[in-house]
Coordinates of C-alpha atoms and ligand atoms in Angstrom, one line a residue:
M1 CA 0.0 0.0 0.0
E2 CA 1.5 3.3 -1.1
F3 CA 0.8 6.6 0.6
S4 CA 0.5 9.8 -1.3
A5 CA 1.5 13.1 0.2
V6 CA -2.2 13.8 0.8
T7 CA -2.8 10.5 2.6
V8 CA 0.2 11.3 4.8
A9 CA -1.2 14.7 5.5
L10 CA -4.6 13.3 6.3
L11 CA -3.0 10.6 8.5
A12 CA -1.2 13.3 10.4
I13 CA -4.3 15.4 11.0
C14 CA -6.3 12.3 12.2
L15 CA -3.4 11.6 14.5
S16 CA -3.5 15.0 16.0
C17 CA -7.1 14.4 16.9
L18 CA -6.8 10.9 18.1
L19 CA -3.7 10.8 20.2
L20 CA -2.5 12.7 23.2
F21 CA 0.9 14.2 22.9
R22 CA 3.3 11.6 24.0
K23 CA 6.3 12.9 25.9
G24 CA 9.3 11.6 24.1
K25 CA 12.5 10.2 25.5
G26 CA 15.1 12.8 26.0
Q27 CA 12.7 15.6 26.7
G28 CA 12.8 17.5 29.9
T29 CA 15.6 15.4 31.4
G30 CA 18.0 18.2 31.5
G31 CA 19.6 17.4 28.2
R32 CA 20.5 19.9 25.5
L33 CA 19.7 18.3 22.2
P34 CA 21.4 19.5 18.9
P35 CA 19.2 21.9 16.9
G36 CA 16.9 20.8 14.2
P37 CA 13.7 21.8 12.4
R38 CA 10.9 22.9 14.8
P39 CA 8.6 20.0 15.4
L40 CA 4.8 20.0 15.6
P41 CA 3.0 18.3 18.4
I42 CA 2.5 14.6 17.7
V43 CA 3.6 14.6 14.1
G44 CA 7.0 16.0 14.9
N45 CA 8.9 16.9 11.7
L46 CA 6.9 14.6 9.4
F47 CA 6.1 17.4 7.0
Q48 CA 9.7 18.2 6.5
L49 CA 10.4 14.6 5.6
D50 CA 9.5 12.5 2.6
P51 CA 8.3 9.1 3.9
K52 CA 9.0 7.7 0.4
N53 CA 12.6 8.7 0.5
M54 CA 13.5 9.2 4.2
V55 CA 17.2 9.0 3.5
K56 CA 17.5 11.9 1.0
S57 CA 15.2 14.1 3.1
L58 CA 17.2 13.5 6.2
L59 CA 20.4 14.3 4.3
A60 CA 18.9 17.5 3.0
L61 CA 18.3 18.8 6.6
R62 CA 22.1 18.5 7.1
E63 CA 22.6 21.5 4.8
R64 CA 20.8 23.7 7.3
Y65 CA 21.6 22.1 10.7
G66 CA 25.0 20.6 10.2
S67 CA 26.2 17.0 10.6
V68 CA 24.6 16.5 14.1
Y69 CA 21.0 17.6 14.4
T70 CA 17.7 16.5 15.9
V71 CA 14.6 15.5 14.1
Y72 CA 11.3 14.4 15.6
L73 CA 9.7 11.3 14.2
G74 CA 6.3 11.6 15.8
S75 CA 7.0 12.7 19.3
Q76 CA 10.3 11.0 19.6
P77 CA 13.5 13.0 19.1
F78 CA 16.2 11.3 17.0
V79 CA 19.7 12.7 16.8
V80 CA 20.8 12.3 13.3
L81 CA 24.6 11.7 12.6
C82 CA 25.7 12.7 9.1
G83 CA 29.1 12.1 7.4
Y84 CA 32.1 9.9 8.2
Q85 CA 33.5 12.1 11.0
A86 CA 30.3 12.3 13.1
V87 CA 29.3 8.7 12.7
K88 CA 32.9 7.5 13.5
E89 CA 33.1 9.7 16.6
A90 CA 29.9 8.3 17.9
L91 CA 29.9 4.6 17.0
V92 CA 33.6 3.9 17.1
D93 CA 35.3 6.4 19.5
R94 CA 32.3 6.5 21.8
G95 CA 31.1 3.0 21.2
E96 CA 30.0 2.3 24.7
D97 CA 27.9 5.4 25.0
F98 CA 26.3 5.1 21.6
G99 CA 25.9 1.3 21.6
G100 CA 22.3 0.9 22.7
R101 CA 19.5 -0.1 20.3
G102 CA 17.0 2.5 19.5
D103 CA 13.2 2.4 18.8
F104 CA 12.1 0.2 15.9
P105 CA 8.5 -0.6 16.7
A106 CA 7.8 -2.7 13.5
L107 CA 10.2 -5.4 14.7
F108 CA 10.1 -4.7 18.5
R109 CA 6.4 -5.6 18.6
F110 CA 7.4 -9.1 17.4
T111 CA 10.7 -9.6 19.3
Q112 CA 9.7 -7.8 22.5
G113 CA 13.4 -7.1 22.9
D114 CA 14.4 -10.8 22.8
G115 CA 17.1 -12.0 20.5
I116 CA 20.1 -9.9 19.5
V117 CA 19.1 -7.1 17.1
F118 CA 16.6 -5.4 19.4
A119 CA 18.0 -6.4 22.8
N120 CA 19.8 -4.1 25.1
G121 CA 22.1 -4.2 28.1
E122 CA 23.4 -7.5 29.6
K123 CA 21.0 -9.6 27.5
W124 CA 22.3 -8.2 24.3
K125 CA 25.9 -8.6 25.4
V126 CA 25.5 -12.2 26.4
L127 CA 23.4 -13.3 23.3
R128 CA 25.7 -11.4 20.9
R129 CA 28.9 -12.9 22.4
F130 CA 27.3 -16.4 22.3
A131 CA 26.1 -16.0 18.6
L132 CA 29.5 -14.7 17.4
Q133 CA 31.5 -17.4 19.1
T134 CA 29.1 -20.1 17.8
L135 CA 29.0 -18.8 14.2
R136 CA 32.8 -18.7 14.2
H137 CA 32.9 -22.2 15.6
L138 CA 30.6 -23.3 12.8
G139 CA 32.9 -21.9 10.2
M140 CA 32.0 -18.2 9.7
G141 CA 35.1 -16.8 7.8
R142 CA 36.6 -20.2 7.6
R143 CA 37.2 -23.1 5.1
S144 CA 34.5 -25.4 6.3
L145 CA 31.8 -22.9 5.6
E146 CA 33.5 -21.8 2.4
E147 CA 32.9 -25.2 0.9
R148 CA 29.2 -25.1 1.6
I149 CA 28.9 -21.6 0.0
Q150 CA 30.8 -22.9 -3.0
A151 CA 28.5 -25.8 -3.3
E152 CA 25.5 -23.5 -3.0
A153 CA 27.0 -21.2 -5.7
Q154 CA 27.2 -24.3 -8.0
C155 CA 23.4 -24.9 -7.4
V156 CA 22.8 -21.4 -8.6
V157 CA 24.9 -22.0 -11.7
E158 CA 22.9 -25.1 -12.4
E159 CA 19.6 -23.2 -12.1
L160 CA 20.8 -20.4 -14.4
A161 CA 22.0 -23.0 -16.9
K162 CA 18.5 -24.3 -17.1
T163 CA 17.2 -20.9 -18.3
K164 CA 18.9 -21.6 -21.7
V165 CA 19.7 -17.9 -22.0
E166 CA 16.1 -16.9 -21.6
P167 CA 15.7 -13.8 -19.4
I168 CA 15.3 -14.4 -15.7
D169 CA 14.4 -12.3 -12.7
A170 CA 16.7 -14.0 -10.2
T171 CA 15.3 -12.4 -7.0
S172 CA 13.8 -15.6 -5.6
L173 CA 16.7 -17.8 -6.7
I174 CA 19.3 -15.5 -5.1
S175 CA 17.3 -15.3 -1.8
R176 CA 16.9 -19.1 -1.8
A177 CA 20.7 -19.6 -2.3
V178 CA 21.6 -17.1 0.4
S179 CA 18.9 -18.3 2.8
N180 CA 20.3 -21.9 2.3
T181 CA 23.7 -20.8 3.5
I182 CA 22.2 -19.5 6.8
C183 CA 19.9 -22.5 7.1
S184 CA 22.8 -24.8 6.9
I185 CA 24.5 -22.9 9.8
I186 CA 21.4 -22.6 12.0
F187 CA 19.4 -25.7 11.1
G188 CA 22.3 -27.9 9.9
D189 CA 20.6 -28.5 6.5
R190 CA 19.8 -26.8 3.2
F191 CA 16.5 -27.0 1.3
D192 CA 15.8 -28.1 -2.2
Y193 CA 15.1 -25.0 -4.3
E194 CA 11.7 -26.4 -5.3
D195 CA 10.7 -27.3 -1.7
Q196 CA 7.3 -25.6 -1.3
K197 CA 7.7 -24.8 2.3
F198 CA 11.1 -23.2 1.7
L199 CA 9.8 -21.2 -1.3
A200 CA 7.0 -19.9 0.9
L201 CA 9.5 -18.9 3.7
V202 CA 11.7 -17.1 1.3
G203 CA 8.7 -15.3 -0.1
L204 CA 7.7 -14.2 3.4
M205 CA 11.1 -12.7 4.0
I206 CA 11.2 -10.9 0.6
D207 CA 7.7 -9.6 1.2
N208 CA 8.6 -8.3 4.7
F209 CA 11.8 -6.6 3.7
H210 CA 9.8 -4.8 1.0
L211 CA 7.1 -3.8 3.5
L212 CA 9.6 -2.6 6.1
S213 CA 11.3 -0.5 3.4
S214 CA 8.0 0.9 2.1
C215 CA 6.2 4.0 3.2
W216 CA 4.1 1.9 5.4
G217 CA 7.1 0.5 7.3
Q218 CA 8.4 4.0 7.8
M219 CA 5.0 5.3 9.1
Y220 CA 4.6 2.3 11.3
N221 CA 7.9 3.0 13.0
V222 CA 6.9 6.6 13.6
F223 CA 3.3 6.0 14.6
P224 CA 3.0 2.4 15.8
R225 CA -0.2 2.9 17.8
F226 CA -2.1 4.7 15.2
M227 CA -0.9 2.5 12.4
S228 CA -2.1 -0.5 14.4
Y229 CA -5.6 0.6 13.6
L230 CA -5.1 0.4 9.9
P231 CA -5.7 -3.2 8.6
A232 CA -3.4 -3.3 5.5
P233 CA -0.6 -4.1 5.0
Q234 CA 0.3 -4.6 8.6
K235 CA -1.9 -7.7 8.9
R236 CA 0.1 -9.3 6.2
Y237 CA 3.4 -8.2 7.7
F238 CA 2.7 -9.6 11.2
K239 CA 1.1 -12.7 9.7
N240 CA 4.4 -13.3 7.8
L241 CA 6.4 -12.8 11.0
E242 CA 4.1 -15.3 12.8
K243 CA 4.5 -17.9 10.1
L244 CA 8.3 -17.5 10.3
R245 CA 8.1 -17.9 14.1
L246 CA 6.0 -21.1 13.8
F247 CA 8.5 -22.5 11.3
I248 CA 11.4 -21.8 13.6
L249 CA 9.5 -23.3 16.6
D250 CA 8.9 -26.5 14.6
M251 CA 12.7 -26.6 13.9
V252 CA 13.3 -26.2 17.7
K253 CA 11.1 -29.2 18.4
V254 CA 12.8 -31.4 15.9
H255 CA 16.2 -30.4 17.2
Q256 CA 15.1 -31.0 20.9
E257 CA 14.0 -34.5 19.9
T258 CA 17.2 -35.4 18.1
L259 CA 19.8 -33.5 20.2
D260 CA 23.0 -35.4 20.9
P261 CA 24.9 -33.4 23.5
S262 CA 28.3 -34.9 22.4
F263 CA 27.7 -33.9 18.8
P264 CA 26.1 -30.5 18.3
R265 CA 25.2 -30.2 14.6
D266 CA 24.4 -26.6 14.2
F267 CA 23.6 -23.2 15.8
M268 CA 20.3 -24.5 17.2
D269 CA 21.9 -27.5 18.9
C270 CA 24.6 -25.2 20.5
F271 CA 21.9 -22.9 21.8
L272 CA 19.9 -25.9 23.2
L273 CA 23.0 -27.2 25.0
E274 CA 23.5 -23.7 26.5
M275 CA 19.9 -23.8 27.7
Q276 CA 20.5 -27.1 29.4
Q277 CA 23.6 -25.9 31.1
E278 CA 21.9 -22.8 32.4
K279 CA 18.5 -24.3 33.2
E280 CA 18.9 -23.9 37.0
D281 CA 19.6 -20.2 36.6
P282 CA 16.4 -18.2 36.9
L283 CA 18.0 -15.2 35.3
T284 CA 19.3 -17.0 32.3
Y285 CA 18.9 -15.4 28.8
F286 CA 18.9 -18.8 27.2
H287 CA 15.3 -20.0 26.8
V288 CA 13.1 -21.1 23.9
N289 CA 11.8 -17.6 23.1
S290 CA 15.3 -16.1 22.9
L291 CA 16.3 -19.1 20.7
V292 CA 13.4 -18.4 18.4
M293 CA 14.1 -14.7 18.2
T294 CA 17.9 -15.1 17.8
T295 CA 17.3 -17.6 15.0
H296 CA 14.8 -15.2 13.4
N297 CA 17.4 -12.4 13.7
L298 CA 20.0 -14.4 11.9
F299 CA 17.6 -15.8 9.4
F300 CA 16.0 -12.5 8.4
A301 CA 19.1 -10.2 8.7
G302 CA 21.2 -12.9 7.0
T303 CA 19.0 -13.5 4.0
E304 CA 17.5 -10.3 2.8
T305 CA 20.4 -7.9 3.2
T306 CA 22.9 -10.2 1.5
S307 CA 20.6 -11.2 -1.3
T308 CA 19.6 -7.5 -1.9
A309 CA 23.3 -6.6 -2.1
L310 CA 23.9 -9.5 -4.6
R311 CA 21.0 -8.5 -6.7
Y312 CA 22.3 -4.9 -6.8
G313 CA 25.8 -6.3 -7.7
I314 CA 24.4 -8.2 -10.7
L315 CA 22.5 -5.1 -11.9
I316 CA 25.6 -3.0 -11.6
L317 CA 27.6 -5.5 -13.7
L318 CA 24.9 -5.4 -16.3
K319 CA 25.1 -1.6 -16.4
Y320 CA 28.9 -1.6 -16.8
P321 CA 29.8 -4.5 -19.1
E322 CA 33.4 -3.2 -19.4
M323 CA 33.8 -3.7 -15.7
Q324 CA 32.3 -7.1 -15.8
A325 CA 34.7 -8.0 -18.6
K326 CA 37.6 -6.8 -16.5
V327 CA 36.5 -8.9 -13.5
Y328 CA 36.1 -11.9 -15.8
K329 CA 39.6 -11.5 -17.2
E330 CA 41.1 -11.3 -13.7
I331 CA 39.2 -14.4 -12.6
L332 CA 40.2 -16.3 -15.7
R333 CA 43.9 -15.4 -15.1
V334 CA 43.9 -16.3 -11.4
V335 CA 41.3 -19.0 -11.0
G336 CA 40.9 -20.3 -14.5
P337 CA 37.6 -21.4 -16.2
H338 CA 36.8 -24.6 -14.1
R339 CA 38.0 -24.5 -10.5
S340 CA 35.6 -22.9 -8.0
P341 CA 36.8 -19.5 -6.8
S342 CA 37.9 -19.6 -3.2
L343 CA 38.6 -17.1 -0.5
E344 CA 42.4 -17.6 -0.9
D345 CA 42.0 -16.2 -4.4
R346 CA 40.8 -12.9 -3.1
V347 CA 44.2 -11.3 -2.5
H348 CA 45.1 -12.1 -6.1
L349 CA 41.9 -10.5 -7.4
P350 CA 42.3 -6.9 -6.4
Y351 CA 40.1 -5.4 -9.1
T352 CA 37.3 -7.9 -8.4
D353 CA 37.6 -7.2 -4.6
A354 CA 37.4 -3.5 -5.3
V355 CA 34.3 -4.0 -7.5
I356 CA 32.6 -5.9 -4.6
H357 CA 33.5 -3.3 -2.0
E358 CA 32.3 -0.6 -4.4
I359 CA 29.0 -2.5 -4.8
L360 CA 28.5 -2.6 -1.1
R361 CA 29.3 1.1 -0.8
F362 CA 27.2 2.2 -3.8
A363 CA 24.2 -0.1 -3.1
D364 CA 24.1 1.0 0.6
V365 CA 21.6 -1.8 1.4
V366 CA 20.9 -0.5 4.9
P367 CA 21.2 3.3 4.2
M368 CA 20.1 4.6 7.6
G369 CA 21.7 1.8 9.6
L370 CA 19.5 0.6 12.4
P371 CA 18.6 3.1 15.2
H372 CA 21.0 3.3 18.1
A373 CA 20.3 4.8 21.5
V374 CA 22.7 6.4 24.0
T375 CA 23.3 4.3 27.0
R376 CA 24.1 7.2 29.3
D377 CA 23.9 11.0 29.1
A378 CA 26.4 11.8 26.3
H379 CA 28.3 15.1 25.8
F380 CA 28.7 15.3 22.1
H381 CA 29.6 18.2 19.8
G382 CA 28.8 20.6 22.6
Y383 CA 25.3 19.2 23.3
V384 CA 24.1 16.9 26.0
I385 CA 22.1 13.9 24.6
P386 CA 20.1 12.4 27.5
K387 CA 20.3 8.7 28.1
G388 CA 17.9 6.7 26.0
T389 CA 17.7 9.2 23.1
N390 CA 17.5 7.6 19.7
I391 CA 20.4 8.0 17.4
L392 CA 20.2 7.6 13.6
P393 CA 23.7 7.0 12.1
L394 CA 23.1 7.8 8.4
L395 CA 25.4 5.2 6.8
Y396 CA 24.3 6.6 3.4
S397 CA 25.9 9.9 4.3
V398 CA 29.2 8.2 5.1
H399 CA 29.2 6.5 1.7
K400 CA 28.3 9.8 0.0
D401 CA 30.8 11.9 2.0
I402 CA 32.7 14.1 -0.5
A403 CA 35.5 14.5 2.0
Q404 CA 36.0 10.7 1.7
F405 CA 35.1 9.8 -1.9
Q406 CA 35.9 11.9 -4.9
N407 CA 32.7 11.2 -6.9
P408 CA 30.5 9.5 -4.4
E409 CA 27.5 9.4 -6.7
T410 CA 29.4 7.5 -9.3
F411 CA 30.1 3.8 -9.3
D412 CA 33.9 3.7 -9.2
P413 CA 36.0 0.7 -8.1
S414 CA 39.1 2.9 -7.9
N415 CA 37.8 4.0 -4.5
F416 CA 39.3 0.8 -3.3
L417 CA 42.5 0.7 -5.4
D418 CA 45.8 2.5 -5.2
E419 CA 47.7 3.9 -8.1
D420 CA 49.3 0.5 -8.7
G421 CA 46.0 -1.3 -8.9
V422 CA 46.5 -2.9 -5.4
F423 CA 43.4 -3.3 -3.3
R424 CA 43.2 -0.7 -0.4
R425 CA 40.8 -0.5 2.5
H426 CA 38.8 2.6 3.0
D427 CA 38.1 4.0 6.5
A428 CA 34.7 5.2 5.3
F429 CA 33.5 1.8 4.1
A430 CA 30.6 1.2 6.4
P431 CA 27.8 -1.0 4.9
F432 CA 27.9 -3.1 8.0
S433 CA 28.0 0.0 10.3
A434 CA 30.8 0.2 12.9
G435 CA 31.5 -0.1 16.5
K436 CA 30.0 -2.4 19.1
R437 CA 26.7 -2.9 17.3
A438 CA 28.3 -3.5 13.9
C439 CA 26.8 -6.3 11.8
L440 CA 27.3 -9.6 13.5
G441 CA 27.2 -11.5 10.2
Q442 CA 29.6 -9.4 8.1
A443 CA 32.3 -12.1 7.8
L444 CA 29.6 -14.4 6.4
A445 CA 28.1 -11.7 4.1
R446 CA 31.6 -10.9 2.7
M447 CA 32.3 -14.6 2.0
E448 CA 28.9 -14.9 0.2
M449 CA 29.3 -11.7 -1.8
F450 CA 32.8 -12.8 -3.0
L451 CA 32.0 -16.5 -3.7
F452 CA 28.6 -16.0 -5.4
L453 CA 29.7 -13.1 -7.6
T454 CA 33.0 -14.6 -8.7
T455 CA 31.4 -17.9 -9.5
L456 CA 28.6 -16.3 -11.5
V457 CA 31.0 -14.1 -13.6
Q458 CA 33.4 -17.1 -14.1
R459 CA 30.6 -19.3 -15.5
F460 CA 28.3 -16.8 -17.3
A461 CA 28.4 -13.6 -19.3
L462 CA 25.6 -11.7 -17.5
Q463 CA 23.8 -9.7 -20.2
P464 CA 21.1 -7.1 -19.8
V465 CA 17.8 -7.3 -21.7
V466 CA 17.8 -3.5 -22.3
P467 CA 20.6 -1.3 -23.4
P468 CA 23.0 -0.7 -20.4
E469 CA 22.4 3.1 -20.6
E470 CA 18.7 2.5 -19.8
I471 CA 19.4 0.6 -16.6
D472 CA 18.4 2.7 -13.6
L473 CA 20.5 2.0 -10.6
S474 CA 18.5 4.3 -8.3
P475 CA 16.6 2.3 -5.6
L476 CA 13.0 1.4 -5.9
T477 CA 12.5 2.4 -2.3
S478 CA 15.0 3.9 0.1
N479 CA 14.1 3.6 3.7
V480 CA 15.1 0.7 6.0
G481 CA 16.5 -1.0 2.9
N482 CA 17.7 0.3 -0.5
I483 CA 15.9 -2.1 -2.8
P484 CA 16.9 -2.2 -6.5
R485 CA 14.3 -2.0 -9.2
P486 CA 13.2 -5.3 -10.6
Y487 CA 15.1 -6.5 -13.6
E488 CA 15.8 -9.5 -15.8
F489 CA 19.0 -10.6 -17.4
R490 CA 20.4 -13.4 -19.6
A491 CA 23.0 -15.8 -18.2
V492 CA 25.1 -16.8 -21.3
P493 CA 27.4 -19.8 -20.5
R494 CA 31.1 -19.0 -21.1
Ligands
HEM501 C1 25.4 -7.5 2.8 C2 24.9 -8.0 3.8 C3 24.6 -7.3 5.1 C4 24.6 -6.0 5.4 C5 24.7 -4.8 4.4 C6 24.3 -5.8 6.8 C7 24.2 -4.6 7.5 C8 23.9 -4.5 8.8 C9 23.7 -3.2 9.5 C10 23.9 -1.9 8.9 C11 23.4 -3.5 10.8 C12 23.2 -2.5 11.9 C13 24.4 -2.2 12.7 C14 24.2 -1.2 13.8 O1 23.2 -1.2 14.5 O2 25.0 -0.2 13.8 C15 23.4 -4.9 11.0 C16 23.2 -5.6 12.1 C17 23.1 -7.0 12.3 N1 23.3 -7.9 11.3 FE1 23.8 -7.5 9.4 N2 24.2 -7.1 7.4 C18 24.4 -8.0 6.4 C19 24.4 -9.4 6.5 C20 24.2 -10.1 7.7 C21 24.2 -11.5 7.9 C22 24.6 -12.5 6.8 C23 23.8 -11.8 9.2 C24 23.7 -13.1 9.9 C25 24.4 -14.1 9.8 C26 23.6 -10.5 9.8 C27 23.2 -10.4 11.1 C28 23.1 -9.1 11.8 C29 22.8 -9.0 13.2 C30 22.4 -10.2 14.2 C31 22.8 -7.6 13.5 C32 22.5 -7.0 14.8 C33 23.8 -6.7 15.6 C34 23.5 -6.1 17.0 O3 22.5 -5.5 17.2 O4 24.4 -6.3 17.9 N3 23.8 -9.5 8.9 N4 23.7 -5.5 9.7

């Protein structure tokens, strides 16, 4: 359901009549928030923002109020951080103070603060540490998992070969491949691409990522109580979440019945063993609900972000055939035409590595990051941000910072290459955010981006069905996620 400006205005007026002014966090607690546009009661700065393109309208306010300013989403103040310097100072240099999770009602209503992404305090620390250690133990960033991703990439190759050069929209195929990687880590098994249950699950995740990134998702996060009265599309969204929850719960039951404590098979087994160890502790964070929510976090965060980045990557390679040809040439020289590309090849493929980094910078899959919150009163840039205030680190503004990138609006792999063509890291590369809350799955996401993209280019010439100059790289929606426009391509075997 799309909202026109008129609908948004009507909504806001209705809201003003329906709701009492809710006193926001950070107000009247002795803080001194950075300046920003004057908010109206209840609607806050809604009229200064475009719910269809929140990112760009937030960035526009920077021109007037500087790189640290306050905007009211509804009655809640959010301190917006723009540009590399401000985001780094807060998330990295002051990681402890800025490491809380902020308001995100569209998912908080489901998780109730359980799991990792929307947890805070000790619970977050314990569950995050456990998940990171377990994912590493299960091969994140290592050879054992690499082989599974390589095998999954071969399955994608087989599926693409079946198209016989006919145009394909690979959205669902890519999501199924990426989801299978995370399934094999969490549930110990992958699904057949035609498995109806699996297809339905992947469909739910794609649908929910679109909904979250739509105008509706944005409005729900600003006015959760009011939006709860509107039937569509929230009914579908929460039904999707419930179906995912029930699926995970079924998996928990199967794992409980077949658990062998001396041979944990996957993430779920490791979590169940931790539950057993801590069952006498009344304050434990390890229980069935936190298992379900943690699994949901990994499943959802691990599928839609990575597959959206891969889809963007393919679209970019279709738009720039000369760059695709250069990547292919490099792969052919280093890996050859038959052997599966492996992570060890990466250091010998500087151009390819630079293209993949530039895809992640340019595509900006999570352009606003996720909201943070300050864990204590924070003195920052001459202001006092009271404990609990929401913080929006605009990752998009880091990637488009002209002090960091020469032509930030242009797709340019040389952002990650030195004069000699050697790969170089960039401090302002932040698709996974930074600091204590940085993406927990980034090592896995980087493995997948590299192995899937190199395998595809090695095996197929990816060809657009329209002239490259007609390909529009601007996102379809740009809110929680930057989602590329739908497209088809031909996979021509090499
Ligand atoms: C290209 C792929 C990915 C991108 C661009 C991405 C991006 C992000 C971003 C921007 C955040 C917010 C960090 C913050 O709050 O400052 C995040 C958090 C998170 N991501 Fe990812 N992510 C990706 C893949 C993954 C994968 C594969 C997994 C799971 C295996 C994952 C799991 C998580 C989790 C659990 C969090 C919450 C961390 C916390 O609150 O402590 N992500 N991700």
